[in-house]
CSV table of C-alpha atoms in Angstrom, one decimal:
chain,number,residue,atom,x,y,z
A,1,UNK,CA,-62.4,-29.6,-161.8
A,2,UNK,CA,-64.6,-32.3,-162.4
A,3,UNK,CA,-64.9,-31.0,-165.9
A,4,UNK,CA,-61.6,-30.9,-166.3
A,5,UNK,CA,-60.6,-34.4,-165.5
A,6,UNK,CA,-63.8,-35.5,-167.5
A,7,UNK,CA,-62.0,-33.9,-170.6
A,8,UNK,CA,-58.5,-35.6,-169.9
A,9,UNK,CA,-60.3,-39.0,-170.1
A,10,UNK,CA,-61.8,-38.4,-173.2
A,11,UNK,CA,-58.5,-37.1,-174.8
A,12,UNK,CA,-56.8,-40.8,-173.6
A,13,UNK,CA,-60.1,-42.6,-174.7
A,14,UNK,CA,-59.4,-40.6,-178.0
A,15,UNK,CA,-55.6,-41.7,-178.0
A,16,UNK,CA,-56.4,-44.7,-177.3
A,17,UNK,CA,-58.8,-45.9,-180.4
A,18,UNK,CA,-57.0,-43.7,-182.8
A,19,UNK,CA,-53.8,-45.8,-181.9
A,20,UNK,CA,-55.8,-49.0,-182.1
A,21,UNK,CA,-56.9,-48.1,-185.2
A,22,UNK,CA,-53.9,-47.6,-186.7
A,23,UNK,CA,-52.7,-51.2,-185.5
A,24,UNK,CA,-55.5,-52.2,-187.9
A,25,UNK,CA,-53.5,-50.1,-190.0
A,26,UNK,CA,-50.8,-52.0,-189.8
A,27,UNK,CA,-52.8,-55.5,-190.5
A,28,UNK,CA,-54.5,-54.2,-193.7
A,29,UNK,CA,-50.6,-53.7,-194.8
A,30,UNK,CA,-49.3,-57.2,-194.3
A,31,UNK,CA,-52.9,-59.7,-194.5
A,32,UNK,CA,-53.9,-58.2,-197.8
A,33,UNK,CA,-50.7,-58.6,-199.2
A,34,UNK,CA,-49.6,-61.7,-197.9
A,35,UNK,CA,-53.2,-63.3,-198.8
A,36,UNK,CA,-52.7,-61.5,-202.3
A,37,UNK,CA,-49.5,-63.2,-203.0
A,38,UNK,CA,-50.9,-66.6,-202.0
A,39,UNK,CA,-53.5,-66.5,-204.2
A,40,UNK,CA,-52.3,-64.9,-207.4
A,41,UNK,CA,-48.6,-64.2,-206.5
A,42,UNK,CA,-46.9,-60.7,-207.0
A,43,UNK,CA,-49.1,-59.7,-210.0
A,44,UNK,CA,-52.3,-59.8,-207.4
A,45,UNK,CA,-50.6,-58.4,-204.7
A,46,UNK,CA,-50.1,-55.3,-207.4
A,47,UNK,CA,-53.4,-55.2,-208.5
A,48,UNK,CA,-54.6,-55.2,-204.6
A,49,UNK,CA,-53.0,-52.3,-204.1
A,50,UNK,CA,-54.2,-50.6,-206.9
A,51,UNK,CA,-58.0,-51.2,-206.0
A,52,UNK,CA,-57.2,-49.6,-202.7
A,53,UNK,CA,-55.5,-46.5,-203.9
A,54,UNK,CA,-57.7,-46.1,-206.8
A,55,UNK,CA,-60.8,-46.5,-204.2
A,56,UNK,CA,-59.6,-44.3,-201.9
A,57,UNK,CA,-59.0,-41.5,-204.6
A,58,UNK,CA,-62.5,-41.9,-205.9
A,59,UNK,CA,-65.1,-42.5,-202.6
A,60,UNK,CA,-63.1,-39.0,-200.7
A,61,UNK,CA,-65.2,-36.4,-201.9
A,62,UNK,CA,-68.5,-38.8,-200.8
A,63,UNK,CA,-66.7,-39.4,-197.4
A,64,UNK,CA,-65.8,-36.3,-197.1
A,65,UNK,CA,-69.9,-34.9,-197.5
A,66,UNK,CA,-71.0,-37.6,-195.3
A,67,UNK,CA,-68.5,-37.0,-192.6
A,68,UNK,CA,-69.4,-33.3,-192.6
A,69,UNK,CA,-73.0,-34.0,-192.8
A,70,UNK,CA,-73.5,-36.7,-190.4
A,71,UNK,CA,-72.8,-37.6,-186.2
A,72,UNK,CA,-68.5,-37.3,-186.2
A,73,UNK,CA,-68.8,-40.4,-183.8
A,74,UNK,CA,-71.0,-42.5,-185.9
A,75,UNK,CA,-69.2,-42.1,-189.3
A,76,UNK,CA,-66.4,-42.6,-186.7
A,77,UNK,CA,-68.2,-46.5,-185.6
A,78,UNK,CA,-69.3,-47.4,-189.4
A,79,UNK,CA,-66.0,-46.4,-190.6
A,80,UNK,CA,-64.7,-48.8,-188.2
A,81,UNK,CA,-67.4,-51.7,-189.3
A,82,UNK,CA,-66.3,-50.9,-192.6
A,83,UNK,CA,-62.6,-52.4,-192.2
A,84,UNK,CA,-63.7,-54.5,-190.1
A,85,UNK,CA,-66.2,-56.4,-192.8
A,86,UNK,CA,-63.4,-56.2,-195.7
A,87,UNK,CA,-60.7,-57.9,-193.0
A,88,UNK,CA,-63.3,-60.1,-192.5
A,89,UNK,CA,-63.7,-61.0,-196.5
A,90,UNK,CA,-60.3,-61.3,-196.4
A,91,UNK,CA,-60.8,-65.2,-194.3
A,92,UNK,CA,-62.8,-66.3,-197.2
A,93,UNK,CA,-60.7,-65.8,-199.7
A,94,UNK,CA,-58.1,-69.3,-199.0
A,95,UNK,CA,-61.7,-71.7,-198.5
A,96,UNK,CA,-63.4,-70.3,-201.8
A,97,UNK,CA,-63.2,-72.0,-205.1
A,98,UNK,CA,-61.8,-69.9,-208.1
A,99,UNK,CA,-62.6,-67.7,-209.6
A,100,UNK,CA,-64.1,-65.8,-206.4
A,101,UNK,CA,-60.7,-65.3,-203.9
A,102,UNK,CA,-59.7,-62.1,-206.8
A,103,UNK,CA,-63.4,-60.5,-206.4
A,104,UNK,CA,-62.9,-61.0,-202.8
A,105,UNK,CA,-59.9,-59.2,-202.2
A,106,UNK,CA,-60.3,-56.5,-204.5
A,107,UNK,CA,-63.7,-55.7,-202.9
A,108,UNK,CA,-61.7,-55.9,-198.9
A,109,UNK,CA,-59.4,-53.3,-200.3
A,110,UNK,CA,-62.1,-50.9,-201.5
A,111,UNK,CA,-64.0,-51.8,-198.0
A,112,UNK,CA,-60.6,-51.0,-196.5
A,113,UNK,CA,-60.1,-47.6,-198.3
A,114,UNK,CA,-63.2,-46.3,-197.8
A,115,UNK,CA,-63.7,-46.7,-194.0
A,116,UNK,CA,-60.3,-45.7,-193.4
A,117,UNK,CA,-61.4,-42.7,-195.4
A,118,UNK,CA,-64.3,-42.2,-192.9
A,119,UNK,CA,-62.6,-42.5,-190.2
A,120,UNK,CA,-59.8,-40.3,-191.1
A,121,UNK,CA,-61.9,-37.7,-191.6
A,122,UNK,CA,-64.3,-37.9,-188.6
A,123,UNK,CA,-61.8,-38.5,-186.4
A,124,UNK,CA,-60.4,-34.8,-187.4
A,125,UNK,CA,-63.6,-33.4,-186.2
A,126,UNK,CA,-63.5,-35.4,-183.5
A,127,UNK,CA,-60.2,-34.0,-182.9
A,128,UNK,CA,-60.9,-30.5,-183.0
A,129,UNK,CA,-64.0,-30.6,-180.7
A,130,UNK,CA,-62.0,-32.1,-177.9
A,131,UNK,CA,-59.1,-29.9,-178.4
A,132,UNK,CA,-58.6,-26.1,-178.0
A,133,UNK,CA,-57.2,-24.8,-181.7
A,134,UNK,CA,-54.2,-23.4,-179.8
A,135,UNK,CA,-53.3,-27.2,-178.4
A,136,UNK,CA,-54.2,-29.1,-181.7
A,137,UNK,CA,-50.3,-29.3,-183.0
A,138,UNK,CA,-48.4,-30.3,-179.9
A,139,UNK,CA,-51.8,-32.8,-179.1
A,140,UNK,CA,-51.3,-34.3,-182.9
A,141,UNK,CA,-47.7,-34.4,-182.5
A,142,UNK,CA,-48.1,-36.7,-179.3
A,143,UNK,CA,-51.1,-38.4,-181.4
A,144,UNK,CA,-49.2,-39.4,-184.5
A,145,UNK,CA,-46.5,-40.7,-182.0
A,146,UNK,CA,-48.7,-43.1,-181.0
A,147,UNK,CA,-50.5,-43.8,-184.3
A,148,UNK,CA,-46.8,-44.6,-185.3
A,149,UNK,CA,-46.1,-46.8,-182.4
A,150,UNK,CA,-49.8,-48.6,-183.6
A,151,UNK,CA,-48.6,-48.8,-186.6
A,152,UNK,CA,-45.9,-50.5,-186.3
A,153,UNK,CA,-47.1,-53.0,-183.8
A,154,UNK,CA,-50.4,-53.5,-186.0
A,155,UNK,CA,-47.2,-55.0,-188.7
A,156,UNK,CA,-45.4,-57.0,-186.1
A,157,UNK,CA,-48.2,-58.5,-184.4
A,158,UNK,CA,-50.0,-59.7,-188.1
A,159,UNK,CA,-46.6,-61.5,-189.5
A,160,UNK,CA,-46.4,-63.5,-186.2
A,161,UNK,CA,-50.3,-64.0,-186.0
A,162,UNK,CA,-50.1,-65.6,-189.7
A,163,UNK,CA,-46.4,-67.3,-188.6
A,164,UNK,CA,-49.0,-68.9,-185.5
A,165,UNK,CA,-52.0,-69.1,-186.4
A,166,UNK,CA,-52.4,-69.3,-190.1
A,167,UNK,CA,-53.7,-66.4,-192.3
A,168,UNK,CA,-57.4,-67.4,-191.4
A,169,UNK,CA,-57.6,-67.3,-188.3
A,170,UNK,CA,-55.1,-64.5,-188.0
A,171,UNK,CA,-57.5,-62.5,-190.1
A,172,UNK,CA,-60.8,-63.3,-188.1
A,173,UNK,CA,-59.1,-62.3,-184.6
A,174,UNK,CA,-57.9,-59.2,-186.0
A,175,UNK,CA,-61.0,-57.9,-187.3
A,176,UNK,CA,-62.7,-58.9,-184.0
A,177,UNK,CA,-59.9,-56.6,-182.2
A,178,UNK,CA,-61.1,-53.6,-185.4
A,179,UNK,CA,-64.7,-54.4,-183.9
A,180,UNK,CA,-63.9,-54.6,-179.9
A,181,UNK,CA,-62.5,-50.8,-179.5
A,182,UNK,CA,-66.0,-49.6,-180.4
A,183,UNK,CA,-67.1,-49.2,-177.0
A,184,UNK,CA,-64.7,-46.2,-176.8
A,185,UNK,CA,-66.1,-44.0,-178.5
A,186,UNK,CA,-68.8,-44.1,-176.1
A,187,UNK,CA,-66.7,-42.3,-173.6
A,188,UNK,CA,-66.6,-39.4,-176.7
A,189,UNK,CA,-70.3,-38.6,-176.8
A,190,UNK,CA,-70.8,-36.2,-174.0
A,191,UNK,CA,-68.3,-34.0,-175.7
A,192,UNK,CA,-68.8,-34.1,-179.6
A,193,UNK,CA,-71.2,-32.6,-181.1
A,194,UNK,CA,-72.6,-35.9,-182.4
A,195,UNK,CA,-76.6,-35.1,-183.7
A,196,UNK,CA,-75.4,-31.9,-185.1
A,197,UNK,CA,-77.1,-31.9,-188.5
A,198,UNK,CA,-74.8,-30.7,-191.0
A,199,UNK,CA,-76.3,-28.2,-194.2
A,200,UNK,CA,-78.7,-30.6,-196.1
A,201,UNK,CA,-76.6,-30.2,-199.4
A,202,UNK,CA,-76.2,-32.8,-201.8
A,203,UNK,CA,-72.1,-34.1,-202.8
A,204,UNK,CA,-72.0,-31.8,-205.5
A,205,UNK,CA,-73.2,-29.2,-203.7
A,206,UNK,CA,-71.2,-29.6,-200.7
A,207,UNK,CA,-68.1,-30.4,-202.9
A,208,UNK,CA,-68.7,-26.9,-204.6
A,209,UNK,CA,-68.9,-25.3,-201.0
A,210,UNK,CA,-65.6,-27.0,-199.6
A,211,UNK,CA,-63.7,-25.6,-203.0
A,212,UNK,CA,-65.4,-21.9,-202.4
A,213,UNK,CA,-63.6,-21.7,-198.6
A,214,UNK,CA,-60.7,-23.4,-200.2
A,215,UNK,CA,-60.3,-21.1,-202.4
A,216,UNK,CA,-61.4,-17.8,-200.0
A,217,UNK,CA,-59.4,-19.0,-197.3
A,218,UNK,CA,-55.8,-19.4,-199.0
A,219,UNK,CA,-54.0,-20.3,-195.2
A,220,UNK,CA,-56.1,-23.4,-195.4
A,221,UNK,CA,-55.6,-24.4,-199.2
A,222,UNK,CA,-51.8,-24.2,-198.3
A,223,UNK,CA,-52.1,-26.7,-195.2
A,224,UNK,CA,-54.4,-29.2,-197.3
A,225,UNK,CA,-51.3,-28.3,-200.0
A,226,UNK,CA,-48.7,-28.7,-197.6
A,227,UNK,CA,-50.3,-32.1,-196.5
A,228,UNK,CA,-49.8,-33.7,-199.9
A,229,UNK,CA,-46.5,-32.1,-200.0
A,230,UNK,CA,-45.5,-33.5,-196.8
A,231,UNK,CA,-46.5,-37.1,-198.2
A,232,UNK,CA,-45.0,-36.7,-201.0
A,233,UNK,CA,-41.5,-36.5,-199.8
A,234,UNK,CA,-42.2,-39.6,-198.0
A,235,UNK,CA,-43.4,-41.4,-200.9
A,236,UNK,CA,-40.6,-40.3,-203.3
A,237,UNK,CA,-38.1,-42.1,-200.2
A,238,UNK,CA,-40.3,-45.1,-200.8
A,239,UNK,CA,-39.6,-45.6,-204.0
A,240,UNK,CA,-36.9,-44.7,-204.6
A,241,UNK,CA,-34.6,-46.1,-201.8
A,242,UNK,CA,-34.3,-49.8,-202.6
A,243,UNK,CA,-32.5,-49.1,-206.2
A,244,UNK,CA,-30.2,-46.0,-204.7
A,245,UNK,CA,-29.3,-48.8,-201.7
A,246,UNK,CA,-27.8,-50.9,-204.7
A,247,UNK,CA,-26.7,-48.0,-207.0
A,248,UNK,CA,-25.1,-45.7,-205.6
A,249,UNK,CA,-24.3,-47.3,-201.6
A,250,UNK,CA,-23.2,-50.7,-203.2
A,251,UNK,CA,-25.8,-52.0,-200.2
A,252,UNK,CA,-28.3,-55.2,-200.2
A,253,UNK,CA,-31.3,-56.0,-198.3
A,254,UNK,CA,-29.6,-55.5,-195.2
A,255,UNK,CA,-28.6,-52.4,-195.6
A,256,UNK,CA,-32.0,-51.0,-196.7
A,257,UNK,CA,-33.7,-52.2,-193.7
A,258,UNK,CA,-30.8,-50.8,-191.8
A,259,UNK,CA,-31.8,-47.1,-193.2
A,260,UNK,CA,-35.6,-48.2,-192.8
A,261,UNK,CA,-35.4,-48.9,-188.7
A,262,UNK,CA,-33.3,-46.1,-188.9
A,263,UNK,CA,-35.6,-43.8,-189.9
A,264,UNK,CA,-38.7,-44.8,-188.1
A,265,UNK,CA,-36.9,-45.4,-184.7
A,266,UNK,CA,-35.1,-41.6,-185.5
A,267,UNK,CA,-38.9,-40.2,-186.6
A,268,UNK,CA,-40.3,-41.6,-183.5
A,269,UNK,CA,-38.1,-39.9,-181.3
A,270,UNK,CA,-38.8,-36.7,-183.1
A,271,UNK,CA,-42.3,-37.1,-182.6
A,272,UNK,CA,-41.9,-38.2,-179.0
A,273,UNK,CA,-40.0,-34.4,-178.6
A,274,UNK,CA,-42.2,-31.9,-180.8
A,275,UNK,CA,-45.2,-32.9,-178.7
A,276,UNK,CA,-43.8,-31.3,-175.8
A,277,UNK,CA,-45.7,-28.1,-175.4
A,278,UNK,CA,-42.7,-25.4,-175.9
A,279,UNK,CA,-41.6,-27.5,-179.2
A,280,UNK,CA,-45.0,-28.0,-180.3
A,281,UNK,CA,-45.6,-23.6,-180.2
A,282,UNK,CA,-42.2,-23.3,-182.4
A,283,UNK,CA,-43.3,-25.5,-184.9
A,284,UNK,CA,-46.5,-24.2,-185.3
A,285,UNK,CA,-45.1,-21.4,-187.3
A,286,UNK,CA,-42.4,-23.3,-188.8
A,287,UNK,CA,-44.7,-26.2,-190.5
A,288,UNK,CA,-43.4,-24.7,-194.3
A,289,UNK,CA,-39.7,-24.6,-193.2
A,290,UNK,CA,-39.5,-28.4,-191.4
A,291,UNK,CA,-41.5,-29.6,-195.2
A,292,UNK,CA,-38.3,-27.4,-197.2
A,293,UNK,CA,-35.5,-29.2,-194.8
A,294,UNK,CA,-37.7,-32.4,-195.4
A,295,UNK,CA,-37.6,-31.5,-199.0
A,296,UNK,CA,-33.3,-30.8,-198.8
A,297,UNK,CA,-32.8,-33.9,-197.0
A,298,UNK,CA,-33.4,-35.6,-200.4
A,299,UNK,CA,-31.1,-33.5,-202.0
A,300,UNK,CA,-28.0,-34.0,-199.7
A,301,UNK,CA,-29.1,-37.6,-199.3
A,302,UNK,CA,-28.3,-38.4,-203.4
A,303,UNK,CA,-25.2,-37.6,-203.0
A,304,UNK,CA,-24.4,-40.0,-200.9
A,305,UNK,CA,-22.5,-42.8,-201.5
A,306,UNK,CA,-20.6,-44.0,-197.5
A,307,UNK,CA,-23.1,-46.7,-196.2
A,308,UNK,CA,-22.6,-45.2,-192.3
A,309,UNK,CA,-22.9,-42.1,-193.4
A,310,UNK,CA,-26.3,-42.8,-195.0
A,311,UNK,CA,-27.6,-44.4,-192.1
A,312,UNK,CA,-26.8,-41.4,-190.0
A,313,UNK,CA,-28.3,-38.8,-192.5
A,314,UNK,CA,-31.3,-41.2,-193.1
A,315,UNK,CA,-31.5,-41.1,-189.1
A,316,UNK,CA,-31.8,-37.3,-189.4
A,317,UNK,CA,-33.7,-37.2,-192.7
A,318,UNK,CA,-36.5,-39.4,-191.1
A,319,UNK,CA,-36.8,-37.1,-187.9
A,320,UNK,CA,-37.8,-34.4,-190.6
A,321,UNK,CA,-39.9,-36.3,-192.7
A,322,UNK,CA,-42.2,-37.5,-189.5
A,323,UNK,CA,-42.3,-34.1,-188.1
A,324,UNK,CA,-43.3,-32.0,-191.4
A,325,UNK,CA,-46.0,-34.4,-192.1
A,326,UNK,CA,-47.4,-34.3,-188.0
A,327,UNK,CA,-46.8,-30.4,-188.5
A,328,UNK,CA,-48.7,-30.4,-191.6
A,329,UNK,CA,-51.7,-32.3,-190.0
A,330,UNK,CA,-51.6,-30.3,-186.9
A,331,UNK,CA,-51.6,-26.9,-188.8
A,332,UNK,CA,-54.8,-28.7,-190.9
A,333,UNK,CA,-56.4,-28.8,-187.7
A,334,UNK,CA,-55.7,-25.5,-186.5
A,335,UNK,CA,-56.7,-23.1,-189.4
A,336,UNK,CA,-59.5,-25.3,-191.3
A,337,UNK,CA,-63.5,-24.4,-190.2
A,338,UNK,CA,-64.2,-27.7,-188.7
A,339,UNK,CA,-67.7,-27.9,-190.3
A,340,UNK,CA,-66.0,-28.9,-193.4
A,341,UNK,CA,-63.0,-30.7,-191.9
A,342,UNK,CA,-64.1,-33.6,-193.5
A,343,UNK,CA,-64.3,-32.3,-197.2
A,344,UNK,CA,-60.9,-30.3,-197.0
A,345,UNK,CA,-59.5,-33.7,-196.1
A,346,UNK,CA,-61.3,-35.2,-198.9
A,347,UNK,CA,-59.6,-32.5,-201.1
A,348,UNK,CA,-56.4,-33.3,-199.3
A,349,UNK,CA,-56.8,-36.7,-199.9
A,350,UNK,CA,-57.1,-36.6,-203.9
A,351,UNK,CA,-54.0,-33.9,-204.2
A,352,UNK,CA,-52.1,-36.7,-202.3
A,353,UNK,CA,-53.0,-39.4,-204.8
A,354,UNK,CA,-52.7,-37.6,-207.5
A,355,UNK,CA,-48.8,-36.3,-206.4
A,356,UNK,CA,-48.3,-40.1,-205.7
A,357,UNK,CA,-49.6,-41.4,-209.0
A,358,UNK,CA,-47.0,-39.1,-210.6
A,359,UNK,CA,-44.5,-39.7,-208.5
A,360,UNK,CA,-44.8,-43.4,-208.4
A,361,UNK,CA,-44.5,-42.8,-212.6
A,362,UNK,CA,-41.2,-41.2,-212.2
A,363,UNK,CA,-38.7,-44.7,-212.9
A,364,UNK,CA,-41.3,-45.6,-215.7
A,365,UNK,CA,-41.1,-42.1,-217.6
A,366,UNK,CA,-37.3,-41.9,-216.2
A,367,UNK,CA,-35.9,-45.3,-217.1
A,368,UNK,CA,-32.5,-44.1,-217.2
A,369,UNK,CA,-32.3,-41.4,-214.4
A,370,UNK,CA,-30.6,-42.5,-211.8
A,371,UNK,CA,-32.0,-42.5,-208.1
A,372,UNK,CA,-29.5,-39.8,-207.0
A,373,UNK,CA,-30.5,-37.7,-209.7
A,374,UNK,CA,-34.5,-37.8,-208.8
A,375,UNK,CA,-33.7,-37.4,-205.5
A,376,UNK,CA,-32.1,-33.9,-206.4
A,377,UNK,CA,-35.1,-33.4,-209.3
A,378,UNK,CA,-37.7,-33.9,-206.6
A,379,UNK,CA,-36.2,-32.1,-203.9
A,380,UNK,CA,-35.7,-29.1,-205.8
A,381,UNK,CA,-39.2,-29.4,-207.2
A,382,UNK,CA,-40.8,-29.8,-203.8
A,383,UNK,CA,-38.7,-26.8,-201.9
A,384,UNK,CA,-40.0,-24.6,-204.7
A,385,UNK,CA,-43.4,-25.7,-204.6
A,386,UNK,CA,-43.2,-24.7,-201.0
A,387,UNK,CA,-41.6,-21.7,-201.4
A,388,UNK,CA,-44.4,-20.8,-203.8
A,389,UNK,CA,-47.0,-21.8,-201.9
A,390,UNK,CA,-45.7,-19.8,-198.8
A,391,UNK,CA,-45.5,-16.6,-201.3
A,392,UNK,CA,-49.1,-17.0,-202.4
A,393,UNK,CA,-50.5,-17.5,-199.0
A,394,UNK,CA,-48.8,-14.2,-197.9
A,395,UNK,CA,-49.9,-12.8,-200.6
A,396,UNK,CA,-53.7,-13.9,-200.3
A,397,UNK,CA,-56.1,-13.5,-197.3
A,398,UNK,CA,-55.5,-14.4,-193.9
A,399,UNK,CA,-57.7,-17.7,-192.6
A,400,UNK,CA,-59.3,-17.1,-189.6
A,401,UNK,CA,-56.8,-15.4,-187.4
């Protein structure tokens, strides 16, 4: 019994950082950017952004071999120091003379990428050592509802710290918060593996391993797949719903942030209901068919062009969007060895980047395609990817069980 309870308050310690973490999240969205524009206006803020994507593309496979290799917990803490450090930066930038505020930030948004790379990945293997596999979806579903909830607090909380307090000292009180939640993972060490040694490869090496199982193991090459898929759908809504607002709904600002608080507050509630335990054992066979409604909601949604009904599709649309990609994560969890958890997600990590450079492409190779008609284009392009995929895997080996 005693064990037992010990367990529960590790999985709420665990709760609780992750969803602290992800209110840091939500302040390397807004300070970066808000610093950025200060500084160097729009073209900065864009170029910010850039450092952090590109980063996070090109230090995933080394985070992935040094999560795998090393204590889950400590990657877990240095990770955390990590963000911490390039928040931190981020207070210099507005007291510095020029030309050092652009080095500055670009160097907090690699810092950022990278130890939210570590802890992404460690934090998986933490994950599956606290939880049985046949818990991990409906436990991520209820996870990513609070992430989410984080998230979106981490946002709030940052604009009114900067509205307060100036950027400054906004910045330097948030990365002491990034720095104060440490002392939780203390309550994790009594059940993670944490001084397990991991094989003594080098990156290549271990890189070269994590492709073999990929590649031997074809249930967990489609969840890494289904992963980026998952985010893909979501960042093909991204871009593309601010111009098919104006085009074809005849909408402004108002009506885009309508569909946005729509969709969040909807995918919330979906999250909130597929981490019950009965929901969360349906969907754990159903992760490639919630990604193919995810996928169809793009393509009714372009042909669209009745404001309310938007925002009730949009409603719906988002409640399919937040489960596939929880889905997708939990079914990660579930099939992938978790002594290279951390390298799958690495792998994960550069198919998502390199969907979203493509995607994010689309209006520039497309200038005169209208929204509607991408939405259809990327739909249809993502339902058959899935379809595909769920062939091959049938096709293939089974994973573990």
């Amino acid at each position: 019994m005693h064990g037992f309870h010990s367990r529960a308050l590790q999985r709420r310690w665990f709760v609780g950082f992750s969803s602290i973490s992800f209110f840091i999240v939500g302040a390397g969205i807004v300070l970066p950017a808000w610093i950025a524009f200060a500084v160097g206006g729009s073209n900065l803020v864009g170029l910010v952004l850039l450092a952090s994507s590109l980063a996070g593309f090109a230090l995933a496979p080394l985070s992935g071999h040094l999560v795998d290799r090393y204590s889950r917990v400590t990657v877990t803490a240095s990770g955390q120091l990590i963000r911490s450090v390039g928040l931190l930066m981020l207070a210099l930038v507005q007291v510095l003379p020029d030309p050092l505020p652009r080095p500055i930030l670009l160097l907090s948004a690699v810092l950022g990428a990278f130890g939210y790379a570590l802890l992404a990945g460690a934090m998986s293997g933490i994950l599956q050592s606290l939880i049985p596999e046949a818990e991990r979806m409906g436990f991520n579903m209820r996870l990513s509802f609070f992430n989410q909830g984080g998230l979106a607090l981490g946002t709030g909380v940052t604009g009114y710290a900067i509205n307060r307090l100036g950027s400054t000292a906004a910045t330097v009180l948030l990365a002491c918060v990034a720095v104060s939640v440490l002392p939780l993972l203390g309550n994790l060490t009594g059940s993670i593996n944490g001084s397990r040694p991991a094989e003594r490869l080098n990156l290549f090496s271990a890189s070269r391993e994590a492709l073999t199982y990929l590649w031997d193991e074809p249930a967990s090459l489609s969840a890494s797949v289904t992963v980026g898929l998952a985010f893909a759908v979501i960042q093909i809504t991204n871009l593309l719903l601010p111009g098919f607002v104006i085009h074809s709904l005849g909408g402004g600002s108002r009506l885009f942030g309508t569909l946005e608080m729509t969709a969040a507050g909807s995918g919330m509630a979906a999250l909130a209901l597929g981490g019950i335990p009965a929901v969360a054992r349906k969907l754990a066979g159903m992760t490639t068919a919630v990604l193919a409604g995810a996928a169809g909601s793009l393509i009714i949604l372009s042909f669209v062009t009745d404001p309310p009904v938007a925002i009730l599709l949009y409603a719906l649309a988002g409640m399919l969007w937040n489960l596939s990609r929880a889905a997708a994560n939990g079914h990660l969890l579930t099939v992938v060895d978790p002594r290279l958890i951390g390298r799958v997600q690495a792998f994960t990590t550069l198919l998502t980047g390199a969907v979203g450079a493509l995607i994010f492409l689309l209006p520039t190779v497309f200038p005169n395609t209208a929204e509607a008609e991408l939405y259809v284009a990327c739909g249809a392009t993502t339902i058959l990817a899935t379809a595909l995929l769920g062939l091959w895997t049938g096709g293939g080996r089974s994973a573990r069980y």
